[in-house]
C-alpha cells in the first residue's frame, strides 16, 4: 500500500515537470513581433519633453494661473499641425495634476503610429517669499532722561508708552 502511494507521487511530479518543460520551450520558440516607434515622432516627443522640462517653461506652467493654457500654447508652437497629443503634468509630492494639454477629442482614437514618454523633472521654487513692507520710524530724543522714569504705581516707563503710541 505504501509503495503504491509513493509511485503515484513520483508519477505526478514527473507529469508536472514535463508540462512545465513543454510550456517553457513552446513559449520561448514563439517570436513576438513588435513595431518600433517612428524615430521622427519619438524625436519630436523627446524634444518637447526637454523644452517643457526647462526651468523657465516649467515655472510658467506650474506657477502660472492658467497652467493648462500655457502648456497648450507651448505644445502648439513645438509640434506640427498633424500631430495629436495628450500631455499631463503631475506633482510627485502631492499627486496633484498641475497641467493638461490635449488636442484629442472623443472617446476612441486610432493612430497610425504612436509614442509614449515619461520623464521626471525637478522644479524648485522658494519657500520664503520676499515682500516689501512699509514701516514707520519714530525718533524720540530724550535729552533730560525723564522718559526712563516711571509714573508712581505704574510698572512701565514713559518710553514704553511712547513706543506703544507709535505703533
Coordinates of C-alpha atoms in Angstrom, one line a residue:
X1 CA 0.0 0.0 0.0
X2 CA 2.7 2.4 1.0
X3 CA 4.8 1.8 -2.2
X4 CA 1.8 2.4 -4.4
X5 CA 1.2 5.9 -2.9
X6 CA 4.9 6.8 -3.3
X7 CA 4.7 5.7 -7.0
X8 CA 1.7 8.0 -7.6
X9 CA 3.5 10.9 -6.1
X10 CA 6.6 10.3 -8.3
X11 CA 4.3 10.0 -11.4
X12 CA 2.6 13.3 -10.5
X13 CA 6.0 15.0 -10.1
X14 CA 7.2 13.7 -13.5
X15 CA 4.0 14.8 -15.2
X16 CA 4.2 18.3 -13.7
X17 CA 7.8 18.7 -14.8
X18 CA 7.0 17.6 -18.3
X19 CA 4.2 20.1 -18.6
X20 CA 6.4 22.9 -17.3
X21 CA 9.3 22.0 -19.7
X22 CA 6.9 21.9 -22.7
X23 CA 5.4 25.3 -21.7
X24 CA 8.9 26.8 -21.4
X25 CA 10.1 25.5 -24.8
X26 CA 6.9 26.5 -26.6
X27 CA 6.8 30.0 -25.1
X28 CA 10.5 30.6 -26.0
X29 CA 10.1 29.5 -29.6
X30 CA 7.3 31.9 -30.4
X31 CA 8.6 35.2 -31.9
X32 CA 7.0 38.3 -30.6
X33 CA 6.8 40.9 -33.3
X34 CA 7.0 44.4 -32.0
X35 CA 6.9 47.6 -34.1
X36 CA 9.4 50.3 -33.3
X37 CA 8.2 53.9 -32.9
X38 CA 8.9 56.2 -35.8
X39 CA 12.2 57.9 -35.0
X40 CA 10.9 61.3 -36.1
X41 CA 7.9 61.1 -33.8
X42 CA 10.0 59.9 -30.9
X43 CA 12.5 62.7 -31.6
X44 CA 9.6 65.3 -31.6
X45 CA 8.3 63.9 -28.3
X46 CA 11.7 63.8 -26.6
X47 CA 12.4 67.4 -27.8
X48 CA 9.1 68.6 -26.5
X49 CA 9.7 67.0 -23.1
X50 CA 13.1 68.7 -22.9
X51 CA 11.6 72.1 -23.7
X52 CA 8.7 71.7 -21.2
X53 CA 11.2 70.5 -18.6
X54 CA 13.3 73.6 -18.9
X55 CA 13.3 75.8 -15.8
X56 CA 11.5 78.9 -17.3
X57 CA 8.8 76.9 -19.1
X58 CA 8.2 74.6 -16.1
X59 CA 8.0 77.7 -13.8
X60 CA 5.4 79.3 -16.2
X61 CA 3.3 76.1 -16.2
X62 CA 3.5 75.3 -12.5
X63 CA 3.4 78.8 -11.0
X64 CA 1.1 80.4 -13.6
X65 CA -2.6 80.9 -13.1
X66 CA -3.7 79.3 -16.3
X67 CA -1.2 76.4 -16.4
X68 CA -3.2 74.3 -19.0
X69 CA -3.4 77.2 -21.4
X70 CA 0.3 77.9 -21.1
X71 CA 1.1 74.3 -21.7
X72 CA -1.2 74.1 -24.7
X73 CA 0.3 77.2 -26.3
X74 CA 3.8 75.8 -25.8
X75 CA 2.9 72.5 -27.3
X76 CA 1.1 74.1 -30.3
X77 CA 4.3 76.1 -31.2
X78 CA 6.5 73.0 -30.9
X79 CA 4.5 70.3 -32.8
X80 CA 3.4 70.2 -36.4
X81 CA -0.3 70.6 -37.1
X82 CA -0.9 66.9 -38.0
X83 CA 0.4 65.5 -34.6
X84 CA -2.1 64.6 -31.9
X85 CA -1.0 64.8 -28.3
X86 CA -2.2 64.3 -24.7
X87 CA 0.2 65.7 -22.1
X88 CA -0.4 65.7 -18.4
X89 CA 1.9 67.1 -15.7
X90 CA 1.6 65.8 -12.1
X91 CA 3.3 66.8 -8.9
X92 CA 5.3 63.8 -7.4
X93 CA 5.0 65.2 -3.9
X94 CA 1.2 65.8 -3.8
X95 CA -0.1 63.8 -6.8
X96 CA -1.9 66.9 -7.9
X97 CA -2.4 67.5 -11.6
X98 CA -0.5 70.7 -12.5
X99 CA -1.3 71.0 -16.1
X100 CA -3.0 69.2 -19.0
X101 CA -3.0 69.8 -22.7
X102 CA -4.7 67.7 -25.4
X103 CA -6.0 68.1 -28.9
X104 CA -7.6 64.6 -28.9
X105 CA -11.4 64.8 -28.5
X106 CA -13.8 61.9 -28.4
X107 CA -13.7 58.5 -26.8
X108 CA -11.7 56.2 -29.2
X109 CA -8.7 57.3 -31.1
X110 CA -6.7 55.2 -33.5
X111 CA -3.2 56.3 -34.6
X112 CA -1.1 55.3 -37.5
X113 CA 2.0 55.5 -35.2
X114 CA 2.3 56.5 -31.6
X115 CA 5.0 57.0 -29.0
X116 CA 4.8 57.4 -25.2
X117 CA 7.3 59.0 -23.0
X118 CA 7.6 59.7 -19.3
X119 CA 10.0 62.0 -17.5
X120 CA 10.8 63.4 -14.1
X121 CA 11.9 67.0 -13.9
X122 CA 12.8 68.8 -10.8
X123 CA 11.4 72.3 -10.2
X124 CA 12.2 74.1 -7.0
X125 CA 10.6 77.3 -6.0
X126 CA 11.3 79.5 -3.0
X127 CA 9.6 78.7 0.3
X128 CA 10.3 82.1 1.6
X129 CA 8.8 85.0 -0.3
X130 CA 10.3 88.5 -0.2
X131 CA 7.8 91.2 0.3
X132 CA 8.3 94.9 0.8
X133 CA 6.6 96.0 4.0
X134 CA 6.3 99.8 4.6
X135 CA 7.5 100.8 8.1
X136 CA 7.2 103.9 10.1
X137 CA 10.2 105.2 12.0
X138 CA 9.6 107.4 15.1
X139 CA 12.6 109.2 16.6
X140 CA 12.3 110.1 20.2
X141 CA 15.1 112.3 21.6
X142 CA 15.1 112.5 25.4
X143 CA 17.7 115.0 26.4
X144 CA 16.6 115.2 30.0
X145 CA 16.3 111.4 30.6
X146 CA 12.8 111.8 32.0
X147 CA 11.4 109.2 29.6
X148 CA 13.1 106.4 31.7
X149 CA 11.1 107.4 34.8
X150 CA 8.1 105.6 35.9
X151 CA 4.9 107.1 37.0
X152 CA 4.3 106.2 40.6
X153 CA 2.2 103.0 40.8
X154 CA 2.8 102.0 37.2
X155 CA 5.1 99.2 36.2
X156 CA 6.2 100.6 32.8
X157 CA 8.3 103.6 32.0
X158 CA 7.2 106.6 29.9
X159 CA 9.3 105.3 27.0
X160 CA 7.3 102.1 26.9
X161 CA 4.0 104.1 26.5
X162 CA 5.6 106.3 23.8
X163 CA 6.6 103.1 21.8
X164 CA 3.0 101.8 22.1
X165 CA 1.6 105.0 21.0
X166 CA 3.8 105.0 17.9
X167 CA 2.5 101.5 16.9

